[in-house]
Amino acid sequence: MGKSNIPQAPRSRRPPRVQAASNLKVKIGLEVHCQLTSLKTKLFCSCSSDYRASEPNEKICQVCFGLPGTLPVVNAKAVEYATMIALALNCKVANRSLFYRKNYFYPDLPKGFQISQYDKAGGVPIASSGFVDVEGKRVRITRIQLEEDPGKLTYEGTIDKSSYSLVDYNRAGIALVEIVTEPDIEDAREAKMFLEKLRSLIESLGVSNGELDGAMRCDANISLAGGARVEVKNISSFKEVEKALNYETLRQKTFSGNATSETRHWDERRSITIALRSKEEEQDYRYFPEPDLQPVLIEPQQIETVRKAMPEVAHTKATRYEKDFGLSPQFARELAANKGLSSFFDECARLDHGYQEMAGLIVGELSGREHEVSPAEFVGLVQMIESGSITRAQAKEALREALRTGKPVREVVQLKKFSAVGDERAIAALIERVVAARPDALKEAGRDKKAFNYLIGQVLKEEPKAQPAVVARLLAQRLRGKQGKKT
Ligand code: ZN
Ligand code: MN
């Protein structure tokens, strides 16, 4: 890592131009903090984890504050959930992992240290060495660790100008899973796609609800080839990640690789990153084993039990859709990524076999509105397409109209007098008329795809309700007949 043959842009005293370093390779590594929002209590005490609806500093106890005489106890369910995430991200789960103290002095930490995990100096995090595949690209997962959330600081105005900050410790001690990637991501768009996939994976496990404010947060390490590593903190939502990364990449490029190693804060309101402090080195945290907690032991057979009990995650579901229903990879992926759409598809698939047609119509037309039409009604519409009584375009229009007006789909089809011309003899007769008027095109159509398609177009012009596929089949038959072959 870090080595590169790419030459550095020449340094000059003149203000750098953006293009100067624009061909330098960007490397992005992400650290995602994900709250296990499905837990009832915090990571080391029995305080309620439902802090969002509470008044500040209401959900706290002596353990949250590490008062003398108190001892933390690990939430077993948190270990189970972290194991599920690790398995979903193809990680190796450690049979014995350790908690460490990460010491730093900041008002959001009531104890003066965060109980976390560590992968150096004898530390073992709960899982490591996984990967997530995003649109054909593999992003490696370095490690997954369990740790406690710090409290929440609220600043007056912006972080760099605020004269005071308010602290709420309700969040202190909430169970977090930190997911660290290798610097495999090359631009903001890839980062966004990775995070969306990660979120859908974790949500499909039922351990966290990424919709909740602050439930998933992201820090990003960005460096240009040869340049220093800059950490951007406090990106509060995935929507902001793309903006923050684009901003920071551009900022570093204008410095032609002269960026210094530092921690910067993403200021959402102003859409810029601002320098916070020079980056802490690991020794600044004085990591050491947490003396008040036993190692976390997970037997191999416990891991198997968790694996078997896990709900199907999105990518497994997508693979199943391709295999069992013959869906195209795109439809399979889009359905599987959306819980509402995929369960609607599952219900429809029990009623009929037009899987690919169903999937296309669901993905294309129903997103977010799948509860407004019943599976039976929807399957009825798909059957009309499959039997050739209406065209796919008509089906889409009928569905849109039904969603707009609230009328039953079948009624819309009748009202609009939708029908495909299903009578093949009528279409064959029409083809005869069309080709008779265009003998030259007919001669070409046997060997020239363009002429063939031209004739189909002419037939559809005369009869827009004919199914293109049916016209193509009959026209092909007609051509073969002409050549004296059997049809
Ligand atoms: Zn507590
Ligand atoms: Mn962390």
Tab-separated table of C-alpha atoms and ligand atoms in Angstrom:
chain	number	residue	atom	x	y	z
A	1	MET	CA	0.000	0.000	0.000
A	2	GLY	CA	1.057	3.569	-0.480
A	3	LYS	CA	3.748	2.822	-3.065
A	4	SER	CA	3.266	4.355	-6.428
A	5	ASN	CA	5.132	4.906	-9.634
A	6	ILE	CA	2.976	7.788	-10.672
A	7	PRO	CA	5.174	10.893	-10.845
A	8	GLN	CA	4.214	13.825	-8.655
A	9	ALA	CA	3.022	16.960	-10.329
A	10	PRO	CA	5.786	19.574	-10.331
A	11	ARG	CA	5.577	21.961	-7.417
A	12	SER	CA	5.479	25.648	-8.114
A	13	ARG	CA	4.848	28.821	-6.223
A	14	ARG	CA	2.028	29.825	-8.478
A	15	PRO	CA	-1.457	28.921	-7.333
A	16	PRO	CA	-2.047	25.301	-8.326
A	17	ARG	CA	-4.583	24.532	-10.988
A	18	VAL	CA	-7.130	21.770	-10.617
A	19	GLN	CA	-5.959	19.945	-13.747
A	20	ALA	CA	-2.408	19.790	-12.472
A	21	ALA	CA	-2.965	16.539	-10.616
A	22	SER	CA	-6.280	15.389	-11.976
A	23	ASN	CA	-4.820	12.170	-13.373
A	24	LEU	CA	-3.503	11.039	-9.982
A	25	LYS	CA	-5.167	7.932	-8.686
A	26	VAL	CA	-7.487	8.467	-5.742
A	27	LYS	CA	-7.623	5.913	-2.946
A	28	ILE	CA	-10.506	5.929	-0.528
A	29	GLY	CA	-10.944	3.775	2.537
A	30	LEU	CA	-14.096	3.997	4.627
A	31	GLU	CA	-14.831	3.518	8.305
A	32	VAL	CA	-18.521	2.993	8.784
A	33	HIS	CA	-20.088	3.174	12.226
A	34	CYS	CA	-23.364	1.355	12.393
A	35	GLN	CA	-25.549	1.403	15.505
A	36	LEU	CA	-27.212	-1.914	16.317
A	37	THR	CA	-30.567	-0.164	16.620
A	38	SER	CA	-32.512	-3.421	17.098
A	39	LEU	CA	-30.943	-3.916	20.527
A	40	LYS	CA	-33.084	-2.963	23.526
A	41	THR	CA	-30.153	-1.926	25.709
A	42	LYS	CA	-26.684	-0.410	25.426
A	43	LEU	CA	-23.476	-2.395	24.860
A	44	PHE	CA	-22.241	-2.635	28.468
A	45	CYS	CA	-25.172	-1.664	30.712
A	46	SER	CA	-28.935	-2.056	30.879
A	47	CYS	CA	-29.764	1.546	29.925
A	48	SER	CA	-32.404	1.735	27.222
A	49	SER	CA	-30.945	2.135	23.761
A	50	ASP	CA	-33.970	4.100	22.619
A	51	TYR	CA	-32.359	7.492	23.120
A	52	ARG	CA	-33.803	9.411	20.203
A	53	ALA	CA	-37.142	10.278	21.765
A	54	SER	CA	-35.647	11.138	25.157
A	55	GLU	CA	-34.734	14.373	26.857
A	56	PRO	CA	-30.947	14.917	26.984
A	57	ASN	CA	-29.072	12.895	29.639
A	58	GLU	CA	-32.102	10.840	30.636
A	59	LYS	CA	-30.890	7.384	29.583
A	60	ILE	CA	-27.664	7.163	31.545
A	61	CYS	CA	-26.280	5.244	34.521
A	62	GLN	CA	-23.105	4.757	36.570
A	63	VAL	CA	-21.739	2.224	34.054
A	64	CYS	CA	-22.224	4.681	31.161
A	65	PHE	CA	-20.056	7.074	33.161
A	66	GLY	CA	-17.562	4.478	34.384
A	67	LEU	CA	-18.001	5.557	37.993
A	68	PRO	CA	-15.748	3.826	40.563
A	69	GLY	CA	-17.057	0.427	41.632
A	70	THR	CA	-19.050	-0.216	38.471
A	71	LEU	CA	-18.274	-2.948	35.945
A	72	PRO	CA	-19.325	-3.251	32.312
A	73	VAL	CA	-21.055	-6.440	31.089
A	74	VAL	CA	-21.103	-7.326	27.380
A	75	ASN	CA	-24.513	-7.461	25.724
A	76	ALA	CA	-24.629	-11.002	24.296
A	77	LYS	CA	-27.149	-10.015	21.654
A	78	ALA	CA	-24.721	-7.362	20.376
A	79	VAL	CA	-22.069	-10.058	19.895
A	80	GLU	CA	-24.595	-12.150	17.969
A	81	TYR	CA	-25.599	-9.222	15.735
A	82	ALA	CA	-21.978	-8.298	15.043
A	83	THR	CA	-21.351	-11.931	14.093
A	84	MET	CA	-24.265	-11.776	11.647
A	85	ILE	CA	-22.845	-8.649	10.030
A	86	ALA	CA	-19.399	-10.269	9.857
A	87	LEU	CA	-20.802	-13.330	8.106
A	88	ALA	CA	-22.837	-11.226	5.683
A	89	LEU	CA	-19.626	-9.369	4.786
A	90	ASN	CA	-17.725	-12.629	4.213
A	91	CYS	CA	-15.450	-12.030	7.196
A	92	LYS	CA	-13.629	-14.520	9.351
A	93	VAL	CA	-15.126	-14.386	12.853
A	94	ALA	CA	-12.576	-14.600	15.671
A	95	ASN	CA	-13.208	-17.342	18.195
A	96	ARG	CA	-11.636	-15.146	20.843
A	97	SER	CA	-11.651	-11.360	20.579
A	98	LEU	CA	-10.686	-8.687	23.073
A	99	PHE	CA	-11.896	-5.310	24.218
A	100	TYR	CA	-9.337	-2.489	24.471
A	101	ARG	CA	-9.452	0.981	25.935
A	102	LYS	CA	-9.002	3.773	23.431
A	103	ASN	CA	-8.003	6.768	25.515
A	104	TYR	CA	-8.690	10.288	24.505
A	105	PHE	CA	-9.926	13.350	26.266
A	106	TYR	CA	-12.966	14.875	24.660
A	107	PRO	CA	-16.264	16.026	26.177
A	108	ASP	CA	-18.304	13.359	24.334
A	109	LEU	CA	-16.517	10.601	26.308
A	110	PRO	CA	-17.694	10.522	29.939
A	111	LYS	CA	-15.079	7.916	30.955
A	112	GLY	CA	-12.118	9.521	29.192
A	113	PHE	CA	-11.790	6.362	27.112
A	114	GLN	CA	-13.919	4.406	24.684
A	115	ILE	CA	-14.234	0.652	25.070
A	116	SER	CA	-13.427	-0.609	21.612
A	117	GLN	CA	-11.418	-3.275	19.841
A	118	TYR	CA	-7.969	-3.113	18.295
A	119	ASP	CA	-6.066	-5.099	15.718
A	120	LYS	CA	-2.510	-4.400	16.860
A	121	ALA	CA	-0.348	-4.994	19.950
A	122	GLY	CA	-2.074	-8.298	20.681
A	123	GLY	CA	-5.564	-6.931	20.043
A	124	VAL	CA	-8.090	-9.069	18.171
A	125	PRO	CA	-11.287	-7.574	16.709
A	126	ILE	CA	-14.447	-9.671	16.425
A	127	ALA	CA	-13.960	-10.276	12.691
A	128	SER	CA	-11.569	-9.546	9.833
A	129	SER	CA	-10.654	-10.188	6.185
A	130	GLY	CA	-13.978	-9.976	4.385
A	131	PHE	CA	-15.238	-8.398	1.219
A	132	VAL	CA	-18.250	-6.861	-0.474
A	133	ASP	CA	-18.729	-7.058	-4.242
A	134	VAL	CA	-20.295	-3.967	-5.751
A	135	GLU	CA	-21.163	-4.008	-9.440
A	136	GLY	CA	-18.290	-6.300	-10.304
A	137	LYS	CA	-15.805	-4.570	-8.048
A	138	ARG	CA	-14.497	-6.092	-4.831
A	139	VAL	CA	-14.074	-3.860	-1.791
A	140	ARG	CA	-12.083	-5.668	0.883
A	141	ILE	CA	-13.146	-5.404	4.512
A	142	THR	CA	-10.148	-5.060	6.809
A	143	ARG	CA	-11.946	-5.635	10.078
A	144	ILE	CA	-15.156	-5.347	12.027
A	145	GLN	CA	-15.100	-4.276	15.638
A	146	LEU	CA	-17.602	-3.831	18.421
A	147	GLU	CA	-17.423	-0.585	20.360
A	148	GLU	CA	-19.488	1.907	22.284
A	149	ASP	CA	-20.853	5.121	20.812
A	150	PRO	CA	-19.675	8.356	22.434
A	151	GLY	CA	-22.170	10.994	23.554
A	152	LYS	CA	-23.586	13.532	21.141
A	153	LEU	CA	-22.214	17.057	20.933
A	154	THR	CA	-24.285	19.890	19.599
A	155	TYR	CA	-22.533	23.058	18.568
A	156	GLU	CA	-23.865	26.537	18.470
A	157	GLY	CA	-23.496	27.498	14.832
A	158	THR	CA	-20.524	25.739	13.240
A	159	ILE	CA	-17.893	23.541	14.911
A	160	ASP	CA	-14.981	25.945	14.307
A	161	LYS	CA	-16.719	29.111	15.486
A	162	SER	CA	-18.947	27.823	18.269
A	163	SER	CA	-18.295	29.386	21.678
A	164	TYR	CA	-19.801	26.389	23.495
A	165	SER	CA	-21.097	22.904	22.836
A	166	LEU	CA	-23.933	20.982	24.462
A	167	VAL	CA	-23.462	17.354	25.403
A	168	ASP	CA	-26.029	14.566	25.589
A	169	TYR	CA	-24.787	11.263	27.032
A	170	ASN	CA	-27.908	9.260	26.126
A	171	ARG	CA	-25.988	8.002	23.117
A	172	ALA	CA	-22.873	7.143	25.148
A	173	GLY	CA	-22.598	3.361	25.371
A	174	ILE	CA	-24.920	2.540	22.454
A	175	ALA	CA	-23.603	-0.551	20.640
A	176	LEU	CA	-21.737	0.206	17.449
A	177	VAL	CA	-20.222	-2.021	14.845
A	178	GLU	CA	-17.328	-0.339	13.089
A	179	ILE	CA	-16.625	-1.626	9.600
A	180	VAL	CA	-13.233	-0.706	8.121
A	181	THR	CA	-12.453	-1.161	4.432
A	182	GLU	CA	-9.150	-1.377	2.588
A	183	PRO	CA	-8.481	1.679	0.382
A	184	ASP	CA	-10.047	-0.081	-2.622
A	185	ILE	CA	-12.545	2.644	-3.528
A	186	GLU	CA	-11.538	4.988	-6.338
A	187	ASP	CA	-14.151	7.712	-6.436
A	188	ALA	CA	-17.164	9.185	-4.682
A	189	ARG	CA	-19.625	7.291	-6.841
A	190	GLU	CA	-18.069	3.943	-5.915
A	191	ALA	CA	-18.127	4.939	-2.256
A	192	LYS	CA	-21.832	5.709	-2.487
A	193	MET	CA	-22.601	2.411	-4.206
A	194	PHE	CA	-20.589	0.492	-1.613
A	195	LEU	CA	-22.394	2.213	1.256
A	196	GLU	CA	-25.797	1.605	-0.271
A	197	LYS	CA	-25.014	-2.065	-0.657
A	198	LEU	CA	-23.634	-2.252	2.889
A	199	ARG	CA	-26.742	-0.603	4.234
A	200	SER	CA	-29.104	-2.912	2.375
A	201	LEU	CA	-27.114	-5.943	3.590
A	202	ILE	CA	-27.257	-4.815	7.220
A	203	GLU	CA	-30.901	-3.832	7.009
A	204	SER	CA	-31.883	-7.171	5.548
A	205	LEU	CA	-30.305	-8.819	8.621
A	206	GLY	CA	-32.747	-6.915	10.818
A	207	VAL	CA	-30.025	-5.688	13.200
A	208	SER	CA	-30.095	-2.013	12.305
A	209	ASN	CA	-32.389	0.523	10.772
A	210	GLY	CA	-30.276	2.827	8.631
A	211	GLU	CA	-33.180	5.221	8.217
A	212	LEU	CA	-32.810	6.467	11.775
A	213	ASP	CA	-30.923	9.713	12.103
A	214	GLY	CA	-27.257	9.019	12.858
A	215	ALA	CA	-27.648	5.224	12.834
A	216	MET	CA	-25.054	4.902	10.094
A	217	ARG	CA	-22.163	7.331	9.987
A	218	CYS	CA	-19.080	7.371	7.897
A	219	ASP	CA	-15.498	8.605	8.108
A	220	ALA	CA	-13.403	8.523	4.983
A	221	ASN	CA	-9.650	8.313	4.444
A	222	ILE	CA	-8.684	9.902	1.169
A	223	SER	CA	-5.299	10.120	-0.448
A	224	LEU	CA	-3.998	10.908	-3.880
A	225	ALA	CA	-1.228	8.642	-5.100
A	226	GLY	CA	1.886	9.593	-3.163
A	227	GLY	CA	0.085	12.163	-1.045
A	228	ALA	CA	-0.715	12.214	2.639
A	229	ARG	CA	-3.784	10.541	4.059
A	230	VAL	CA	-6.551	12.911	5.068
A	231	GLU	CA	-9.377	11.714	7.269
A	232	VAL	CA	-12.782	13.336	6.829
A	233	LYS	CA	-14.950	12.868	9.885
A	234	ASN	CA	-18.575	13.473	10.786
A	235	ILE	CA	-20.249	12.581	7.527
A	236	SER	CA	-23.660	12.050	9.044
A	237	SER	CA	-25.489	10.437	6.167
A	238	PHE	CA	-24.675	8.476	3.044
A	239	LYS	CA	-26.233	11.242	0.985
A	240	GLU	CA	-23.460	13.530	2.182
A	241	VAL	CA	-20.655	11.051	1.482
A	242	GLU	CA	-20.579	11.643	-2.254
A	243	LYS	CA	-20.535	15.424	-1.771
A	244	ALA	CA	-17.831	15.288	0.911
A	245	LEU	CA	-15.590	12.982	-1.116
A	246	ASN	CA	-15.971	15.020	-4.287
A	247	TYR	CA	-15.123	18.158	-2.375
A	248	GLU	CA	-12.116	16.662	-0.603
A	249	THR	CA	-10.719	14.991	-3.755
A	250	LEU	CA	-10.889	18.284	-5.614
A	251	ARG	CA	-9.331	20.123	-2.688
A	252	GLN	CA	-6.399	17.718	-2.538
A	253	LYS	CA	-5.920	17.830	-6.307
A	254	THR	CA	-5.593	21.591	-6.228
A	255	PHE	CA	-2.754	21.138	-3.727
A	256	SER	CA	-0.933	18.871	-6.190
A	257	GLY	CA	-0.267	16.165	-3.643
A	258	ASN	CA	0.856	18.564	-0.931
A	259	ALA	CA	-2.046	17.713	1.362
A	260	THR	CA	-0.893	17.206	4.933
A	261	SER	CA	-1.874	14.307	7.097
A	262	GLU	CA	-4.772	15.665	9.106
A	263	THR	CA	-8.317	15.197	10.302
A	264	ARG	CA	-10.949	17.346	8.653
A	265	HIS	CA	-14.569	17.892	9.518
A	266	TRP	CA	-17.343	17.718	6.910
A	267	ASP	CA	-19.477	20.805	7.384
A	268	GLU	CA	-22.851	19.823	5.986
A	269	ARG	CA	-24.318	23.293	6.047
A	270	ARG	CA	-21.503	24.869	4.063
A	271	SER	CA	-20.638	21.716	2.058
A	272	ILE	CA	-16.907	22.025	2.723
A	273	THR	CA	-14.292	20.202	4.805
A	274	ILE	CA	-12.458	22.214	7.437
A	275	ALA	CA	-9.207	21.392	9.215
A	276	LEU	CA	-9.801	20.154	12.766
A	277	ARG	CA	-6.440	18.905	13.987
A	278	SER	CA	-3.362	17.149	12.735
A	279	LYS	CA	-4.204	13.466	12.566
A	280	GLU	CA	-3.762	11.497	15.776
A	281	GLU	CA	-1.184	8.773	15.623
A	282	GLU	CA	-2.183	5.469	17.090
A	283	GLN	CA	0.130	5.907	20.058
A	284	ASP	CA	-1.859	9.021	20.988
A	285	TYR	CA	-4.723	6.742	21.994
A	286	ARG	CA	-2.622	4.630	24.398
A	287	TYR	CA	-4.577	1.475	23.562
A	288	PHE	CA	-4.453	-1.216	26.240
A	289	PRO	CA	-6.610	-4.245	27.080
A	290	GLU	CA	-9.790	-3.404	28.991
A	291	PRO	CA	-9.101	-4.977	32.394
A	292	ASP	CA	-12.757	-5.086	33.418
A	293	LEU	CA	-13.943	-7.331	30.582
A	294	GLN	CA	-13.326	-10.978	29.724
A	295	PRO	CA	-12.371	-11.920	26.156
A	296	VAL	CA	-15.381	-12.525	23.891
A	297	LEU	CA	-15.508	-16.253	23.137
A	298	ILE	CA	-17.459	-17.547	20.155
A	299	GLU	CA	-17.310	-21.294	19.490
A	300	PRO	CA	-17.231	-22.412	15.827
A	301	GLN	CA	-20.552	-24.169	16.332
A	302	GLN	CA	-22.112	-20.959	17.680
A	303	ILE	CA	-21.030	-19.234	14.472
A	304	GLU	CA	-22.780	-21.960	12.473
A	305	THR	CA	-25.930	-21.550	14.559
A	306	VAL	CA	-25.935	-17.818	13.830
A	307	ARG	CA	-25.302	-18.472	10.139
A	308	LYS	CA	-28.254	-20.849	9.904
A	309	ALA	CA	-30.620	-18.479	11.705
A	310	MET	CA	-29.673	-15.475	9.552
A	311	PRO	CA	-32.327	-13.936	7.347
A	312	GLU	CA	-31.543	-14.040	3.673
A	313	VAL	CA	-29.374	-11.083	2.727
A	314	ALA	CA	-29.943	-9.130	-0.437
A	315	HIS	CA	-27.174	-10.584	-2.567
A	316	THR	CA	-28.058	-14.165	-1.707
A	317	LYS	CA	-31.634	-13.342	-2.606
A	318	ALA	CA	-30.576	-11.846	-5.950
A	319	THR	CA	-28.633	-14.999	-6.804
A	320	ARG	CA	-31.649	-17.113	-5.897
A	321	TYR	CA	-33.903	-14.996	-8.127
A	322	GLU	CA	-31.566	-15.547	-11.048
A	323	LYS	CA	-31.279	-19.264	-10.417
A	324	ASP	CA	-34.824	-20.202	-9.440
A	325	PHE	CA	-36.837	-17.796	-11.573
A	326	GLY	CA	-34.451	-17.113	-14.453
A	327	LEU	CA	-34.555	-13.367	-13.835
A	328	SER	CA	-32.024	-11.148	-15.554
A	329	PRO	CA	-29.187	-10.099	-13.180
A	330	GLN	CA	-30.389	-6.495	-13.257
A	331	PHE	CA	-33.990	-7.254	-12.294
A	332	ALA	CA	-32.836	-9.780	-9.691
A	333	ARG	CA	-30.545	-7.227	-8.079
A	334	GLU	CA	-33.059	-4.391	-8.109
A	335	LEU	CA	-35.808	-6.565	-6.621
A	336	ALA	CA	-33.593	-8.067	-3.938
A	337	ALA	CA	-32.302	-4.670	-2.834
A	338	ASN	CA	-35.811	-3.516	-1.976
A	339	LYS	CA	-37.645	-5.356	0.767
A	340	GLY	CA	-41.131	-4.188	-0.284
A	341	LEU	CA	-40.661	-5.028	-3.942
A	342	SER	CA	-39.067	-8.399	-3.295
A	343	SER	CA	-41.823	-9.592	-0.979
A	344	PHE	CA	-44.401	-8.394	-3.523
A	345	PHE	CA	-42.561	-10.388	-6.186
A	346	ASP	CA	-42.420	-13.442	-3.893
A	347	GLU	CA	-46.206	-13.340	-3.513
A	348	CYS	CA	-46.781	-12.920	-7.244
A	349	ALA	CA	-44.365	-15.751	-8.028
A	350	ARG	CA	-46.588	-18.069	-5.994
A	351	LEU	CA	-49.557	-17.193	-8.232
A	352	ASP	CA	-48.100	-17.463	-11.718
A	353	HIS	CA	-44.984	-18.233	-13.744
A	354	GLY	CA	-44.439	-15.094	-15.832
A	355	TYR	CA	-41.466	-14.248	-13.616
A	356	GLN	CA	-39.373	-12.060	-15.899
A	357	GLU	CA	-42.417	-10.092	-17.091
A	358	MET	CA	-43.535	-9.614	-13.466
A	359	ALA	CA	-40.080	-8.531	-12.336
A	360	GLY	CA	-39.774	-5.979	-15.129
A	361	LEU	CA	-43.136	-4.454	-14.393
A	362	ILE	CA	-42.535	-4.410	-10.624
A	363	VAL	CA	-39.085	-2.831	-10.874
A	364	GLY	CA	-40.128	-0.366	-13.557
A	365	GLU	CA	-43.533	0.740	-12.339
A	366	LEU	CA	-44.191	-0.203	-8.724
A	367	SER	CA	-41.260	1.137	-6.722
A	368	GLY	CA	-42.653	2.362	-3.400
A	369	ARG	CA	-46.276	1.749	-4.469
A	370	GLU	CA	-46.381	-2.026	-4.320
A	371	HIS	CA	-48.915	-1.903	-1.487
A	372	GLU	CA	-51.437	-0.076	-3.700
A	373	VAL	CA	-52.154	-3.051	-5.907
A	374	SER	CA	-52.889	-6.617	-4.886
A	375	PRO	CA	-50.638	-9.435	-6.088
A	376	ALA	CA	-53.663	-11.191	-7.647
A	377	GLU	CA	-54.662	-8.088	-9.582
A	378	PHE	CA	-51.091	-7.544	-10.704
A	379	VAL	CA	-50.640	-11.141	-11.801
A	380	GLY	CA	-53.909	-10.823	-13.757
A	381	LEU	CA	-52.357	-7.976	-15.706
A	382	VAL	CA	-49.170	-9.927	-16.372
A	383	GLN	CA	-51.275	-12.825	-17.646
A	384	MET	CA	-52.948	-10.464	-20.125
A	385	ILE	CA	-49.524	-9.626	-21.543
A	386	GLU	CA	-48.411	-13.229	-21.593
A	387	SER	CA	-51.555	-14.430	-23.357
A	388	GLY	CA	-51.128	-11.693	-25.930
A	389	SER	CA	-54.419	-9.969	-25.181
A	390	ILE	CA	-52.717	-6.649	-24.397
A	391	THR	CA	-49.260	-5.313	-25.146
A	392	ARG	CA	-46.616	-4.623	-22.509
A	393	ALA	CA	-46.864	-0.904	-23.241
A	394	GLN	CA	-50.619	-1.032	-22.651
A	395	ALA	CA	-50.075	-2.925	-19.400
A	396	LYS	CA	-47.727	-0.225	-18.154
A	397	GLU	CA	-50.188	2.487	-19.049
A	398	ALA	CA	-53.036	0.614	-17.362
A	399	LEU	CA	-50.961	0.181	-14.220
A	400	ARG	CA	-50.025	3.850	-14.072
A	401	GLU	CA	-53.645	4.861	-14.605
A	402	ALA	CA	-54.818	2.438	-11.912
A	403	LEU	CA	-52.270	3.847	-9.445
A	404	ARG	CA	-53.253	7.390	-10.316
A	405	THR	CA	-57.021	6.919	-10.082
A	406	GLY	CA	-57.288	4.066	-7.598
A	407	LYS	CA	-59.437	2.106	-10.082
A	408	PRO	CA	-58.910	-1.647	-10.385
A	409	VAL	CA	-56.411	-2.513	-13.121
A	410	ARG	CA	-58.829	-4.751	-15.019
A	411	GLU	CA	-61.390	-1.959	-15.134
A	412	VAL	CA	-58.825	0.458	-16.595
A	413	VAL	CA	-57.958	-2.085	-19.295
A	414	GLN	CA	-61.657	-2.324	-20.200
A	415	LEU	CA	-62.296	1.417	-20.035
A	416	LYS	CA	-59.330	2.173	-22.262
A	417	LYS	CA	-60.434	-0.617	-24.598
A	418	PHE	CA	-56.902	-1.965	-24.469
A	419	SER	CA	-56.342	-5.011	-26.555
A	420	ALA	CA	-53.534	-6.396	-28.557
A	421	VAL	CA	-54.597	-7.876	-31.861
A	422	GLY	CA	-54.234	-11.476	-30.880
A	423	ASP	CA	-55.853	-12.954	-33.988
A	424	GLU	CA	-52.870	-14.272	-35.866
A	425	ARG	CA	-54.835	-14.792	-39.067
A	426	ALA	CA	-55.723	-11.090	-39.136
A	427	ILE	CA	-52.081	-10.163	-38.592
A	428	ALA	CA	-50.938	-12.616	-41.265
A	429	ALA	CA	-53.423	-11.050	-43.698
A	430	LEU	CA	-52.125	-7.603	-42.825
A	431	ILE	CA	-48.538	-8.787	-43.403
A	432	GLU	CA	-49.585	-10.043	-46.838
A	433	ARG	CA	-50.967	-6.627	-47.712
A	434	VAL	CA	-47.879	-4.796	-46.410
A	435	VAL	CA	-45.325	-6.991	-48.205
A	436	ALA	CA	-47.336	-7.030	-51.429
A	437	ALA	CA	-47.052	-3.235	-51.531
A	438	ARG	CA	-43.281	-3.409	-50.895
A	439	PRO	CA	-41.816	-6.189	-53.039
A	440	ASP	CA	-38.277	-4.773	-52.877
A	441	ALA	CA	-38.203	-4.774	-49.092
A	442	LEU	CA	-39.598	-8.290	-49.108
A	443	LYS	CA	-36.727	-9.496	-51.324
A	444	GLU	CA	-34.165	-7.959	-48.929
A	445	ALA	CA	-35.846	-9.002	-45.687
A	446	GLY	CA	-34.572	-12.584	-45.809
A	447	ARG	CA	-30.932	-11.547	-45.460
A	448	ASP	CA	-31.124	-7.934	-44.313
A	449	LYS	CA	-32.199	-7.338	-40.717
A	450	LYS	CA	-32.897	-3.682	-41.476
A	451	ALA	CA	-35.370	-4.522	-44.221
A	452	PHE	CA	-36.959	-7.108	-41.928
A	453	ASN	CA	-37.414	-4.570	-39.156
A	454	TYR	CA	-38.673	-2.028	-41.658
A	455	LEU	CA	-41.485	-4.386	-42.627
A	456	ILE	CA	-42.382	-5.007	-38.976
A	457	GLY	CA	-42.526	-1.243	-38.515
A	458	GLN	CA	-44.875	-0.871	-41.467
A	459	VAL	CA	-47.200	-3.549	-40.089
A	460	LEU	CA	-47.245	-1.904	-36.654
A	461	LYS	CA	-47.955	1.443	-38.279
A	462	GLU	CA	-51.128	0.002	-39.753
A	463	GLU	CA	-52.043	-1.893	-36.579
A	464	PRO	CA	-50.480	-0.418	-33.421
A	465	LYS	CA	-52.196	-2.987	-31.219
A	466	ALA	CA	-50.340	-5.881	-32.782
A	467	GLN	CA	-47.656	-7.455	-30.584
A	468	PRO	CA	-44.245	-6.774	-32.153
A	469	ALA	CA	-43.041	-10.260	-31.208
A	470	VAL	CA	-46.021	-11.887	-32.917
A	471	VAL	CA	-45.531	-9.805	-36.074
A	472	ALA	CA	-41.860	-10.775	-36.155
A	473	ARG	CA	-42.652	-14.455	-35.794
A	474	LEU	CA	-45.330	-14.411	-38.519
A	475	LEU	CA	-43.167	-12.375	-40.859
A	476	ALA	CA	-40.301	-14.835	-40.404
A	477	GLN	CA	-42.691	-17.677	-41.185
A	478	ARG	CA	-43.874	-15.839	-44.257
A	479	LEU	CA	-40.283	-15.456	-45.494
A	480	ARG	CA	-39.456	-19.108	-44.901
A	481	GLY	CA	-42.664	-20.091	-46.700
A	482	LYS	CA	-41.612	-18.017	-49.669
A	483	GLN	CA	-38.338	-19.921	-49.799
A	484	GLY	CA	-40.294	-23.149	-49.887
A	485	LYS	CA	-39.215	-24.370	-46.442
A	486	LYS	CA	-41.633	-25.783	-43.926
A	487	THR	CA	-43.016	-23.392	-41.364
B	1	ZN	ZN	-25.970	2.967	31.271
B	2	MN	MN	-14.765	3.771	15.944
